[in-house]
Amino acid sequence: MRRYDPRLLLGILLVLGGVLSLLDAMNIISNGGGLFWGLIFAAGGLFFLYMLVNNRENWWAAFPAFTLLGLAVSSFLPGSLGDFGGLVFFAGISLGFWWVYFTDKERWWAIIPAGVLLTLGVVSSVDNATTDLATGGLFLLGLGLTFILVAVLPGGGSRSWALIPGTVLLLFGALLGTPYRGITDYLWPAVLIILGGYFVVRFFINRPS
């Protein structure tokens, strides 16, 4: 059997890219260059996905696999859905971190970048689609939900501490964009005072006699 030569795949991709570019120049198709790079990204993503599925020890391959696949999908989006390109891209990276967590619950740290990246994608799409919504509050809501998930999802060790920043961020996010947003100027100092007092009281309660 003849040994596989990677030059064959490279040649096929170059020919395909030339055909797509020619069809784009002749106005037969649109975004030929985007389709070509989308195929390149998809090929790379599928390669790393094969490494990931074939051997679970290659969990690091989830990051390039889903990132490249996200880039591929965003390249294939039509112009009417261009506002969602950022969401698809960030969701692809986020999916890599979700894979890392759900294949091993001990890697709970992956929840934080997964939630933050997904939040960034949602905020970017909403920001492109409308200017009437305060995306700052939406961003804080996403961060708050991320920390709540850190606290409640299974994994190694107790992570109840994440409920504190999660609740605070949810409260701030809910207040931003409302007539009561001025309350946040006083709420943050109050949270610091309450947290500081809590740790001081815990220190004296747990102090050996």
Tab-separated table of C-alpha atoms in Angstrom, residues 133-203:
chain	number	residue	atom	x	y	z
A	133	LEU	CA	-29.278	47.277	25.586
A	134	ALA	CA	-26.642	47.936	28.257
A	135	THR	CA	-24.164	45.147	27.579
A	136	GLY	CA	-22.164	45.993	30.707
A	137	GLY	CA	-24.918	44.569	32.866
A	138	LEU	CA	-25.221	41.553	30.589
A	139	PHE	CA	-21.493	40.888	30.953
A	140	LEU	CA	-21.699	40.994	34.751
A	141	LEU	CA	-24.712	38.668	34.703
A	142	GLY	CA	-22.729	36.164	32.651
A	143	LEU	CA	-19.780	36.344	35.041
A	144	GLY	CA	-22.096	35.904	38.002
A	145	LEU	CA	-23.701	32.817	36.478
A	146	THR	CA	-20.225	31.442	35.761
A	147	PHE	CA	-19.208	31.638	39.427
A	148	ILE	CA	-22.541	30.174	40.510
A	149	LEU	CA	-21.815	27.202	38.241
A	150	VAL	CA	-18.354	26.889	39.786
A	151	ALA	CA	-20.038	26.549	43.180
A	152	VAL	CA	-22.832	24.129	42.255
A	153	LEU	CA	-21.345	21.847	39.582
A	154	PRO	CA	-19.581	18.688	40.794
A	155	GLY	CA	-15.815	18.587	41.127
A	156	GLY	CA	-12.951	18.215	43.533
A	157	GLY	CA	-13.000	20.175	46.798
A	158	SER	CA	-15.487	22.606	48.260
A	159	ARG	CA	-16.085	25.665	46.103
A	160	SER	CA	-18.841	27.379	48.065
A	161	TRP	CA	-16.638	30.499	48.097
A	162	ALA	CA	-17.687	31.081	44.470
A	163	LEU	CA	-21.234	31.878	45.629
A	164	ILE	CA	-20.016	35.196	47.051
A	165	PRO	CA	-18.603	36.742	43.831
A	166	GLY	CA	-21.368	35.046	41.838
A	167	THR	CA	-24.147	36.634	43.894
A	168	VAL	CA	-22.462	40.052	43.929
A	169	LEU	CA	-21.914	40.028	40.155
A	170	LEU	CA	-25.501	38.952	39.515
A	171	LEU	CA	-26.763	41.762	41.715
A	172	PHE	CA	-24.562	44.350	40.010
A	173	GLY	CA	-25.551	43.089	36.573
A	174	ALA	CA	-29.243	43.241	37.435
A	175	LEU	CA	-28.952	46.836	38.686
A	176	LEU	CA	-26.941	48.208	35.753
A	177	GLY	CA	-29.160	49.605	33.038
A	178	THR	CA	-31.963	50.359	35.496
A	179	PRO	CA	-32.889	53.598	37.281
A	180	TYR	CA	-31.348	52.088	40.426
A	181	ARG	CA	-27.825	51.783	39.004
A	182	GLY	CA	-26.654	54.514	41.394
A	183	ILE	CA	-27.082	52.045	44.238
A	184	THR	CA	-23.977	50.211	43.004
A	185	ASP	CA	-21.828	53.164	44.186
A	186	TYR	CA	-22.803	52.263	47.750
A	187	LEU	CA	-23.338	48.543	47.316
A	188	TRP	CA	-19.716	47.704	46.530
A	189	PRO	CA	-18.288	49.383	49.675
A	190	ALA	CA	-21.012	47.668	51.712
A	191	VAL	CA	-20.021	44.285	50.269
A	192	LEU	CA	-16.367	44.912	51.146
A	193	ILE	CA	-17.263	45.905	54.709
A	194	ILE	CA	-19.502	42.847	55.190
A	195	LEU	CA	-16.896	40.469	53.770
A	196	GLY	CA	-14.109	42.013	55.837
A	197	GLY	CA	-16.208	41.847	58.991
A	198	TYR	CA	-17.067	38.223	58.261
A	199	PHE	CA	-13.406	37.200	58.061
A	200	VAL	CA	-12.511	39.189	61.187
A	201	VAL	CA	-15.314	37.535	63.170
A	202	ARG	CA	-14.307	34.109	61.859
A	203	PHE	CA	-10.719	34.760	62.966
